[in-house]
Tab-separated table of C-alpha atoms in Angstrom:
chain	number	residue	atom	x	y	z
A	1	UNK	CA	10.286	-6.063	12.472
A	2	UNK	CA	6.728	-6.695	10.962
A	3	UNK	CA	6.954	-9.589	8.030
A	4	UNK	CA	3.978	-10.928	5.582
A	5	UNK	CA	4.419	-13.428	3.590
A	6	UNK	CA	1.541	-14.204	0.857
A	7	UNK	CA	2.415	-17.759	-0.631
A	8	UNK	CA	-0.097	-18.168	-3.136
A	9	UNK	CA	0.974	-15.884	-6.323
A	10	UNK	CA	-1.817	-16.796	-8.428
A	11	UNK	CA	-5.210	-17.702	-7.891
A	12	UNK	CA	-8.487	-18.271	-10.106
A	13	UNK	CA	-12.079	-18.689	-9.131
A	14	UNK	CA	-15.012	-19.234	-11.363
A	15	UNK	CA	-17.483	-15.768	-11.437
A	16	UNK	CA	-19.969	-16.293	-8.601
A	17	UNK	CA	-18.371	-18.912	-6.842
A	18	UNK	CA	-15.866	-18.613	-3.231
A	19	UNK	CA	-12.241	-17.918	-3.247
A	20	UNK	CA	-9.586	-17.919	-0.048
A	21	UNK	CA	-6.788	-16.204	-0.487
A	22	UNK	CA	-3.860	-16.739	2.559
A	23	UNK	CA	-1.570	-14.819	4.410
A	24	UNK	CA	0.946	-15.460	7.191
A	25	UNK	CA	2.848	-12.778	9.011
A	26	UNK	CA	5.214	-12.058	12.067
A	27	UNK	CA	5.412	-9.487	14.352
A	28	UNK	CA	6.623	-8.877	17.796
A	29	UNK	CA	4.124	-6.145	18.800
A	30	UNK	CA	0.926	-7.141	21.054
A	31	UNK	CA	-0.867	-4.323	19.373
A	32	UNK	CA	-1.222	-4.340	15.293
A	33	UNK	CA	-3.736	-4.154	12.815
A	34	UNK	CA	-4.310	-6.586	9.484
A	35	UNK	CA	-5.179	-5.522	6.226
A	36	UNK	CA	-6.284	-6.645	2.965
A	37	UNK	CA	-5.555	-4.290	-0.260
A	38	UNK	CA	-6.553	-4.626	-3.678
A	39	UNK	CA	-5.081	-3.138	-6.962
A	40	UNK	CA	-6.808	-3.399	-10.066
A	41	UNK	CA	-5.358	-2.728	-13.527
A	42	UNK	CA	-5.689	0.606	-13.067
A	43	UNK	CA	-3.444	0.568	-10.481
A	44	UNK	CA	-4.592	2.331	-7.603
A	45	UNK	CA	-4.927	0.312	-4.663
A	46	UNK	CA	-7.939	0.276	-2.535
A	47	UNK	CA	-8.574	-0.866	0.980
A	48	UNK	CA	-10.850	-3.893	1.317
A	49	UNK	CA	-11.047	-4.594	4.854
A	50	UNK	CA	-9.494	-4.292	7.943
A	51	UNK	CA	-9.148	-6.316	11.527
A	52	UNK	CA	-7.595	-5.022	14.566
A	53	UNK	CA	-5.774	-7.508	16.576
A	54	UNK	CA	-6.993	-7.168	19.674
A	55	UNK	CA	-10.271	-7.880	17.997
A	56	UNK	CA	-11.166	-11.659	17.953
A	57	UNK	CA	-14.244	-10.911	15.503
A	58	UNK	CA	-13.452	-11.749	12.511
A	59	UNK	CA	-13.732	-8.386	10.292
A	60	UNK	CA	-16.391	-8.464	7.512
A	61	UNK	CA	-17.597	-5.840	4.629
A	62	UNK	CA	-20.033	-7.023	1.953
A	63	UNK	CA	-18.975	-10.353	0.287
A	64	UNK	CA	-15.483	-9.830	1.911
A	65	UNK	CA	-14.667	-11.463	5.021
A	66	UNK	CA	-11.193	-12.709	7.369
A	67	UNK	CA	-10.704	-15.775	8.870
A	68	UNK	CA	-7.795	-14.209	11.677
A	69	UNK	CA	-6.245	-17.155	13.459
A	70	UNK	CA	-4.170	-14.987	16.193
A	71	UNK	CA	-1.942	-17.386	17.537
A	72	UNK	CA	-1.569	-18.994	13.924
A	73	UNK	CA	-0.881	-15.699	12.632
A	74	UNK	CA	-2.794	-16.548	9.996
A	75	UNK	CA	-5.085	-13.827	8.049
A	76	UNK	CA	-6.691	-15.012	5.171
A	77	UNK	CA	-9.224	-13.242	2.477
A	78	UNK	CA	-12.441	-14.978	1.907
A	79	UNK	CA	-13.982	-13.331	-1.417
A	80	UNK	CA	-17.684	-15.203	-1.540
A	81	UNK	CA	-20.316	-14.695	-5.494
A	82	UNK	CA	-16.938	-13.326	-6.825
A	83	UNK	CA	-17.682	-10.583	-9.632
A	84	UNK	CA	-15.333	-9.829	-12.526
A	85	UNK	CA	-14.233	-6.922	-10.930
A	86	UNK	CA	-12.749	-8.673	-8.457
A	87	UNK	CA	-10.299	-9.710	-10.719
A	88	UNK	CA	-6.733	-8.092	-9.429
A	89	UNK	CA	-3.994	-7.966	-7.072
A	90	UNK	CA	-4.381	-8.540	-3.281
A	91	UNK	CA	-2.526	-8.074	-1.148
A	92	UNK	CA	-1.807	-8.405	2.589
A	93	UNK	CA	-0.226	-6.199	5.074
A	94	UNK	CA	0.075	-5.136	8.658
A	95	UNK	CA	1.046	-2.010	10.992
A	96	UNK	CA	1.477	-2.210	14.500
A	97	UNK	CA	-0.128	1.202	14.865
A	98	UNK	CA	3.104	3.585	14.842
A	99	UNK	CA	4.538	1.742	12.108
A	100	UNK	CA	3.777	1.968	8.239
A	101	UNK	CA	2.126	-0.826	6.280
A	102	UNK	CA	4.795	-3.558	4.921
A	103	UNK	CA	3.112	-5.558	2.342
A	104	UNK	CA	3.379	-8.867	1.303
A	105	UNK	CA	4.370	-9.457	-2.376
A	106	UNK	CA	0.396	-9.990	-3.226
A	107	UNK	CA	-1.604	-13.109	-5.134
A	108	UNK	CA	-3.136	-12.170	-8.708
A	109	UNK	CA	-6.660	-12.951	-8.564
A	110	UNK	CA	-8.006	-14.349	-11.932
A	111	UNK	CA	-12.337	-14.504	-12.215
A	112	UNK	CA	-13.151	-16.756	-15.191
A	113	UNK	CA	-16.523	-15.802	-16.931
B	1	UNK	CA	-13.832	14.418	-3.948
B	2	UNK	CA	-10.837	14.466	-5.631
B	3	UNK	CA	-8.641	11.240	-4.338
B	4	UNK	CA	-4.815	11.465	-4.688
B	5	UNK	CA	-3.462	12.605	-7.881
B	6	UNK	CA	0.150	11.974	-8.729
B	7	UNK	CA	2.176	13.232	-11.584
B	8	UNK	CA	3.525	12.465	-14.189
B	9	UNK	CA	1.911	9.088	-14.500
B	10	UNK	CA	5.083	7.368	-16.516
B	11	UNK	CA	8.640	9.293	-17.328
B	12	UNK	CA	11.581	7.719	-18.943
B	13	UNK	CA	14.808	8.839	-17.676
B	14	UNK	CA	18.690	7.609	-18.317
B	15	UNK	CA	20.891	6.370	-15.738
B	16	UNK	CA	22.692	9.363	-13.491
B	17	UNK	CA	19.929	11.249	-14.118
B	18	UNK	CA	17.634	13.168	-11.641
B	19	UNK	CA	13.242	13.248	-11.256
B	20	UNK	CA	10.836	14.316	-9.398
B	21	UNK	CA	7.176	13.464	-8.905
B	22	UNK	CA	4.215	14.859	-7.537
B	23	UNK	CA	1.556	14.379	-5.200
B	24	UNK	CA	-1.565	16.139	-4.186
B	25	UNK	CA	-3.134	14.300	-1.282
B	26	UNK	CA	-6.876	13.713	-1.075
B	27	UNK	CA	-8.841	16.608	0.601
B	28	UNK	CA	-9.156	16.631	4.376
B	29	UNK	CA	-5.873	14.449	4.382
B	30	UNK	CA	-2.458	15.675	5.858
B	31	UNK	CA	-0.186	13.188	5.998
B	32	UNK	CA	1.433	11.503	2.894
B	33	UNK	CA	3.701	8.540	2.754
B	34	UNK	CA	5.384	7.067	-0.377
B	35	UNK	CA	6.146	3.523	-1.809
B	36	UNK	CA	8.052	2.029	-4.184
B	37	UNK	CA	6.831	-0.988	-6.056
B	38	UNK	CA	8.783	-3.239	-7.890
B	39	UNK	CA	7.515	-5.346	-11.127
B	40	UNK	CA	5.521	-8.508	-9.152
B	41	UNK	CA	6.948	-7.336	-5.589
B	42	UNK	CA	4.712	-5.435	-2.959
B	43	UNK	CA	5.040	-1.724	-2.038
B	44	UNK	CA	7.780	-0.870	-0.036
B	45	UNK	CA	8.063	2.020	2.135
B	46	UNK	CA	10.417	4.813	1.196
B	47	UNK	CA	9.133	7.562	3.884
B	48	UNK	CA	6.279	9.391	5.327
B	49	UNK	CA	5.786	13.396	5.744
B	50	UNK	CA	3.496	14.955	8.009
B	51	UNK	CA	3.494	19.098	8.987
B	52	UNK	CA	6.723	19.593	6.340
B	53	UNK	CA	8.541	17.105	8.289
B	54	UNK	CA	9.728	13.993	7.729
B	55	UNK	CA	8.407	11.280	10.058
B	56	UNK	CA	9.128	7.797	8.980
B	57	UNK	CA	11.565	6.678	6.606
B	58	UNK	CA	12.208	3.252	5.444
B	59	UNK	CA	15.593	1.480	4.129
B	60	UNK	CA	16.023	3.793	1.348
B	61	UNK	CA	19.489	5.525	0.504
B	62	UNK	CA	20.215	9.467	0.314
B	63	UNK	CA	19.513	9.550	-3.198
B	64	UNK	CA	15.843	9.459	-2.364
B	65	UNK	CA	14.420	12.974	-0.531
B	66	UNK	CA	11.188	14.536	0.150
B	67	UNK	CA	9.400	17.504	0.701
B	68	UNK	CA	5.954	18.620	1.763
B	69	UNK	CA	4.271	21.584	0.929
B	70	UNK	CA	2.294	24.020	3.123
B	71	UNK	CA	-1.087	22.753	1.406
B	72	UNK	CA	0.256	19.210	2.006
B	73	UNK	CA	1.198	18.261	-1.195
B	74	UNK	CA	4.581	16.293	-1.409
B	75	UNK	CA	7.574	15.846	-3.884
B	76	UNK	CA	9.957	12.753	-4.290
B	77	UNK	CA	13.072	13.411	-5.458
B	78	UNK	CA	15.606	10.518	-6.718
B	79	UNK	CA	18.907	11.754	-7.484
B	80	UNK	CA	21.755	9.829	-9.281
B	81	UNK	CA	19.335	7.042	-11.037
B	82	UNK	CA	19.953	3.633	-11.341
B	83	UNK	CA	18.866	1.027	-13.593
B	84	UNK	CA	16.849	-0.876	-10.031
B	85	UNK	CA	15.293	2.627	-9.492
B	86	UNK	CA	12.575	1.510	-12.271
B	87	UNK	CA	9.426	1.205	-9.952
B	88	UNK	CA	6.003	2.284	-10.117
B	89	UNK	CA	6.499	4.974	-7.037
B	90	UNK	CA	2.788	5.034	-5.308
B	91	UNK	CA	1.818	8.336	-3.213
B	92	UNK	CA	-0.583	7.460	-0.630
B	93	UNK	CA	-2.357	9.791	1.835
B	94	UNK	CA	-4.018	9.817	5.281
B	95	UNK	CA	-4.956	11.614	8.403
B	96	UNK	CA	-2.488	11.862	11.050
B	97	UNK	CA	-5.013	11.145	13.725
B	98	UNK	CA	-6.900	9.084	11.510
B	99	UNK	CA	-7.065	4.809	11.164
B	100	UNK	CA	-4.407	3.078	11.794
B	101	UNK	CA	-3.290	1.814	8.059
B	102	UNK	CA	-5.895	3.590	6.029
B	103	UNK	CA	-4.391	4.624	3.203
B	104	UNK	CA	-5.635	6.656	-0.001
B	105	UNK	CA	-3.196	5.977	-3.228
B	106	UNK	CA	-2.866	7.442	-6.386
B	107	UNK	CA	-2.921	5.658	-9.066
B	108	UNK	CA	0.880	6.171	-9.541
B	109	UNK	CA	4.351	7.019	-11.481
B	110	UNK	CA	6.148	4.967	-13.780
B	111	UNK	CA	9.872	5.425	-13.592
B	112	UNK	CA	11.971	3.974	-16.620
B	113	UNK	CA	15.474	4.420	-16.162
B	114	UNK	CA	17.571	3.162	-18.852
């Protein structure tokens, strides 16, 4: 069984400034797949990125980047010049492929103007 | 392009009581899972329908059924509600072949059960 575990429930960064949101999880597969989800207040989630786990590149897209620390089983969210509309809920979740996403309960993301 | 659509976005219903709710996936997509999320909890995994079969079902009871439609829309049914079946119940759609945890979602139902 795949587990993710998001321990931060609330976070705030000031607008244009750096924000790391973390995530642990646990899984006995060698082959899986990390991702990071965000849902706005409109509700419908988006994907933000995504690392496979075989990959030891850490998995970038715009001002969105992981830091994957395999053999931590860490995968945290690095959210650099946050924007207002980043404001929402992340969250974290994995697959091993075959499997569907479990989700971690996610971290509200506050941006202060 | 439409994305997913799901309907009806929120529905009050009384305990014992029966619903249904909709989903058209987005286009090109033919596989559609469904979640429930709980107020401040994550979405969990109720099942997951590909070619009018169900493929993958998560630790849901009976009460909850599914159905796909030729044009690969899908139902959720919830029979016999209770008061913990208040969720927002997320539709999300993908390619069966496609990436591994690339989900569309709609934008969501409500469910009120009182």
């Amino acid at each position: 069984a795949q587990t993710v575990t998001q321990s931060q429930p609330e976070m705030s960064v000031q607008e244009a400034e750096t924000v790391t949101l973390s995530c642990t999880y646990d899984t006995s597969e060698s082959d899986y797949y990390l991702f990071w989800y965000k849902q706005p207040p409109s509700r419908q989630m988006i994907l933000v990125i995504r690392q496979e786990a075989y990959k030891q590149q850490n998995a970038t897209e715009n001002r969105f980047s992981v830091n994957f620390q395999k053999a931590a089983k860490s995968f945290s969210l690095k959210i650099s010049d946050s924007q207002l509309g980043d404001a929402a809920m992340y969250f974290c979740a994995s697959s091993s492929g075959n499997t569907p996403l479990v989700f971690g309960k996610g971290t509200r993301l506050s941006v202060i103007a | 392009d439409a994305g997913v659509t799901q309907s009806p976005t929120h529905l009050i219903k009384t305990r014992g009581q029966q619903v249904t709710l909709r989903c058209s996936p987005k286009s090109g997509h033919d596989t559609v899972s469904w979640y429930q999320q709980a107020l401040g909890q994550g979405p969990q995994f109720i099942f997951q329908y590909y070619e009018e079969e169900e493929r993958q079902r998560g630790n849901f009871p009976d009460r909850f059924s599914g159905h796909q439609f030729p044009n690969y829309s899908s139902e959720l049914n919830v029979n016999a509600l209770l008061l913990g079946d208040s969720a927002l119940y997320l539709c999300a759609s993908s390619r069966w072949r496609g990436r591994t945890g690339e989900l569309f979602f709609g934008e969501g139902s409500r469910l009120t059960v009182l």
